[in-house]
């Protein structure tokens, strides 16, 4: 289970009771995340995290794995498939992500449907100036009106998120963001040859429903779930539904 950018293994805690009843669950803190110092280790690029995933599968001798990736975790899985294929994977679950974050005149399915190279450069300036606030604004001033209102009202959840972001070392996370925004996995989608489930928020902060449908059309035989009234973390807003959908996907005969 692969978490999103700036998050940690704790993202998956709400689902452990349901999943561990029948399955062994592996959760990591991606390098540069979870408050772990990066030190002199390699930066947390998409390529390096994909290699980390292969190393994890080697270490625990894992095959026929169901891999779940939210946001950055989905990008990590697409990079993994590009580099290592699907031979060790049996099923895949991608949560609210586009295969290419930046938009251009030929690609409208990235962030906001309108986050081009110029806005990406501006975002890098903001991240270096005030990392926590830049991340919050990226989330707040997107497609979800409720998020915008809560941010402007200084809601307690946003204050907790601000404190958590300020407790992290921004340098490795900024480098990671640069890698993610440079990536393009559109060519990977059609090569996915294992069962795939997609979960998107109907009111995602970053992606329109059209993006979800586009990704589903590109992955052969993908199953798409749109969670009504949810944002970029649909699995967190409808936890029981997500656990139920995921278990049914993993164990279709149960």
PDB file of N, CA, C and O in Angstrom, residues 111-112 115 123 126-127 129-143 147-148 151-152 158 162 165 205-206:
ATOM      1  N   UNK A 111      -3.421  18.189 -13.499  1.00  0.00           N
ATOM      2  CA  UNK A 111      -3.909  18.919 -12.329  1.00  0.00           C
ATOM      3  C   UNK A 111      -4.826  20.071 -12.754  1.00  0.00           C
ATOM      4  O   UNK A 111      -4.462  20.875 -13.626  1.00  0.00           O
ATOM      5  N   UNK A 112      -6.000  20.132 -12.161  1.00  0.00           N
ATOM      6  CA  UNK A 112      -7.011  21.163 -12.393  1.00  0.00           C
ATOM      7  C   UNK A 112      -7.548  21.175 -13.823  1.00  0.00           C
ATOM      8  O   UNK A 112      -8.439  21.973 -14.130  1.00  0.00           O
ATOM      9  N   UNK A 115      -2.877  23.066 -15.444  1.00  0.00           N
ATOM     10  CA  UNK A 115      -1.693  23.301 -14.616  1.00  0.00           C
ATOM     11  C   UNK A 115      -0.483  23.074 -15.523  1.00  0.00           C
ATOM     12  O   UNK A 115       0.058  21.980 -15.617  1.00  0.00           O
ATOM     13  N   UNK A 123       4.813  27.118  -8.759  1.00  0.00           N
ATOM     14  CA  UNK A 123       4.632  26.266  -7.592  1.00  0.00           C
ATOM     15  C   UNK A 123       5.963  25.944  -6.920  1.00  0.00           C
ATOM     16  O   UNK A 123       6.064  25.927  -5.690  1.00  0.00           O
ATOM     17  N   UNK A 126       6.914  28.795  -4.745  1.00  0.00           N
ATOM     18  CA  UNK A 126       6.117  28.796  -3.522  1.00  0.00           C
ATOM     19  C   UNK A 126       6.598  27.737  -2.542  1.00  0.00           C
ATOM     20  O   UNK A 126       6.669  27.982  -1.334  1.00  0.00           O
ATOM     21  N   UNK A 127       6.901  26.554  -3.050  1.00  0.00           N
ATOM     22  CA  UNK A 127       7.356  25.466  -2.188  1.00  0.00           C
ATOM     23  C   UNK A 127       8.647  25.835  -1.458  1.00  0.00           C
ATOM     24  O   UNK A 127       8.821  25.527  -0.275  1.00  0.00           O
ATOM     25  N   UNK A 129       9.637  28.852  -0.801  1.00  0.00           N
ATOM     26  CA  UNK A 129       9.399  30.011   0.061  1.00  0.00           C
ATOM     27  C   UNK A 129       8.680  29.609   1.343  1.00  0.00           C
ATOM     28  O   UNK A 129       9.074  30.016   2.444  1.00  0.00           O
ATOM     29  N   UNK A 130       7.616  28.824   1.217  1.00  0.00           N
ATOM     30  CA  UNK A 130       6.838  28.367   2.376  1.00  0.00           C
ATOM     31  C   UNK A 130       6.214  27.027   2.012  1.00  0.00           C
ATOM     32  O   UNK A 130       5.102  26.972   1.485  1.00  0.00           O
ATOM     33  N   UNK A 131       6.937  25.970   2.274  1.00  0.00           N
ATOM     34  CA  UNK A 131       6.547  24.652   1.801  1.00  0.00           C
ATOM     35  C   UNK A 131       5.148  24.266   2.261  1.00  0.00           C
ATOM     36  O   UNK A 131       4.295  23.878   1.446  1.00  0.00           O
ATOM     37  N   UNK A 132       4.889  24.373   3.552  1.00  0.00           N
ATOM     38  CA  UNK A 132       3.600  23.923   4.091  1.00  0.00           C
ATOM     39  C   UNK A 132       2.439  24.679   3.450  1.00  0.00           C
ATOM     40  O   UNK A 132       1.450  24.073   3.029  1.00  0.00           O
ATOM     41  N   UNK A 133       2.576  25.991   3.366  1.00  0.00           N
ATOM     42  CA  UNK A 133       1.465  26.786   2.833  1.00  0.00           C
ATOM     43  C   UNK A 133       1.270  26.519   1.342  1.00  0.00           C
ATOM     44  O   UNK A 133       0.141  26.519   0.838  1.00  0.00           O
ATOM     45  N   UNK A 134       2.349  26.283   0.623  1.00  0.00           N
ATOM     46  CA  UNK A 134       2.239  25.990  -0.804  1.00  0.00           C
ATOM     47  C   UNK A 134       1.479  24.691  -1.035  1.00  0.00           C
ATOM     48  O   UNK A 134       0.635  24.604  -1.933  1.00  0.00           O
ATOM     49  N   UNK A 135       1.768  23.668  -0.233  1.00  0.00           N
ATOM     50  CA  UNK A 135       1.062  22.393  -0.373  1.00  0.00           C
ATOM     51  C   UNK A 135      -0.420  22.567  -0.051  1.00  0.00           C
ATOM     52  O   UNK A 135      -1.294  22.048  -0.756  1.00  0.00           O
ATOM     53  N   UNK A 136      -0.708  23.324   1.007  1.00  0.00           N
ATOM     54  CA  UNK A 136      -2.108  23.542   1.379  1.00  0.00           C
ATOM     55  C   UNK A 136      -2.855  24.318   0.286  1.00  0.00           C
ATOM     56  O   UNK A 136      -3.995  23.987  -0.045  1.00  0.00           O
ATOM     57  N   UNK A 137      -2.216  25.322  -0.277  1.00  0.00           N
ATOM     58  CA  UNK A 137      -2.863  26.110  -1.332  1.00  0.00           C
ATOM     59  C   UNK A 137      -3.071  25.279  -2.590  1.00  0.00           C
ATOM     60  O   UNK A 137      -4.083  25.443  -3.286  1.00  0.00           O
ATOM     61  N   UNK A 138      -2.126  24.405  -2.908  1.00  0.00           N
ATOM     62  CA  UNK A 138      -2.288  23.527  -4.058  1.00  0.00           C
ATOM     63  C   UNK A 138      -3.557  22.699  -3.913  1.00  0.00           C
ATOM     64  O   UNK A 138      -4.289  22.468  -4.878  1.00  0.00           O
ATOM     65  N   UNK A 139      -3.823  22.252  -2.691  1.00  0.00           N
ATOM     66  CA  UNK A 139      -5.005  21.443  -2.411  1.00  0.00           C
ATOM     67  C   UNK A 139      -6.268  22.293  -2.321  1.00  0.00           C
ATOM     68  O   UNK A 139      -7.325  21.907  -2.822  1.00  0.00           O
ATOM     69  N   UNK A 140      -6.150  23.458  -1.697  1.00  0.00           N
ATOM     70  CA  UNK A 140      -7.331  24.278  -1.412  1.00  0.00           C
ATOM     71  C   UNK A 140      -7.879  24.992  -2.639  1.00  0.00           C
ATOM     72  O   UNK A 140      -9.097  25.088  -2.821  1.00  0.00           O
ATOM     73  N   UNK A 141      -7.001  25.496  -3.488  1.00  0.00           N
ATOM     74  CA  UNK A 141      -7.451  26.348  -4.583  1.00  0.00           C
ATOM     75  C   UNK A 141      -7.511  25.575  -5.899  1.00  0.00           C
ATOM     76  O   UNK A 141      -7.040  26.035  -6.936  1.00  0.00           O
ATOM     77  N   UNK A 142      -8.112  24.395  -5.804  1.00  0.00           N
ATOM     78  CA  UNK A 142      -8.313  23.564  -6.973  1.00  0.00           C
ATOM     79  C   UNK A 142      -9.770  23.459  -7.345  1.00  0.00           C
ATOM     80  O   UNK A 142     -10.498  24.459  -7.360  1.00  0.00           O
ATOM     81  N   UNK A 143     -10.232  22.245  -7.580  1.00  0.00           N
ATOM     82  CA  UNK A 143     -11.576  22.015  -8.109  1.00  0.00           C
ATOM     83  C   UNK A 143     -12.627  21.781  -7.029  1.00  0.00           C
ATOM     84  O   UNK A 143     -13.817  21.723  -7.347  1.00  0.00           O
ATOM     85  N   UNK A 147     -13.123  22.539  -0.072  1.00  0.00           N
ATOM     86  CA  UNK A 147     -11.752  22.671   0.422  1.00  0.00           C
ATOM     87  C   UNK A 147     -11.333  24.135   0.487  1.00  0.00           C
ATOM     88  O   UNK A 147     -10.704  24.577   1.463  1.00  0.00           O
ATOM     89  N   UNK A 148     -11.689  24.890  -0.537  1.00  0.00           N
ATOM     90  CA  UNK A 148     -11.362  26.312  -0.554  1.00  0.00           C
ATOM     91  C   UNK A 148     -12.003  27.034   0.639  1.00  0.00           C
ATOM     92  O   UNK A 148     -11.344  27.818   1.339  1.00  0.00           O
ATOM     93  N   UNK A 151     -10.315  26.031   3.941  1.00  0.00           N
ATOM     94  CA  UNK A 151      -8.986  26.643   4.063  1.00  0.00           C
ATOM     95  C   UNK A 151      -9.114  28.106   4.465  1.00  0.00           C
ATOM     96  O   UNK A 151      -8.426  28.576   5.391  1.00  0.00           O
ATOM     97  N   UNK A 152      -9.974  28.849   3.772  1.00  0.00           N
ATOM     98  CA  UNK A 152     -10.125  30.277   4.057  1.00  0.00           C
ATOM     99  C   UNK A 152     -10.704  30.515   5.447  1.00  0.00           C
ATOM    100  O   UNK A 152     -10.429  31.544   6.069  1.00  0.00           O
ATOM    101  N   UNK A 158      -7.354  21.813   8.607  1.00  0.00           N
ATOM    102  CA  UNK A 158      -6.289  22.468   7.848  1.00  0.00           C
ATOM    103  C   UNK A 158      -5.157  22.905   8.767  1.00  0.00           C
ATOM    104  O   UNK A 158      -3.982  22.877   8.379  1.00  0.00           O
ATOM    105  N   UNK A 162      -1.340  21.762   8.423  1.00  0.00           N
ATOM    106  CA  UNK A 162      -0.266  22.756   8.357  1.00  0.00           C
ATOM    107  C   UNK A 162       0.845  22.403   9.353  1.00  0.00           C
ATOM    108  O   UNK A 162       2.035  22.448   9.008  1.00  0.00           O
ATOM    109  N   UNK A 165       2.812  19.352   8.086  1.00  0.00           N
ATOM    110  CA  UNK A 165       3.701  19.683   6.969  1.00  0.00           C
ATOM    111  C   UNK A 165       4.912  20.462   7.449  1.00  0.00           C
ATOM    112  O   UNK A 165       6.031  20.250   6.967  1.00  0.00           O
ATOM    113  N   UNK A 205      -9.903  17.451  -5.647  1.00  0.00           N
ATOM    114  CA  UNK A 205      -9.269  18.766  -5.680  1.00  0.00           C
ATOM    115  C   UNK A 205      -8.513  18.990  -6.991  1.00  0.00           C
ATOM    116  O   UNK A 205      -8.354  20.121  -7.432  1.00  0.00           O
ATOM    117  N   UNK A 206      -8.067  17.899  -7.607  1.00  0.00           N
ATOM    118  CA  UNK A 206      -7.118  18.020  -8.714  1.00  0.00           C
ATOM    119  C   UNK A 206      -7.629  17.524 -10.064  1.00  0.00           C
ATOM    120  O   UNK A 206      -7.197  18.034 -11.099  1.00  0.00           O
TER     121      UNK A 206
END
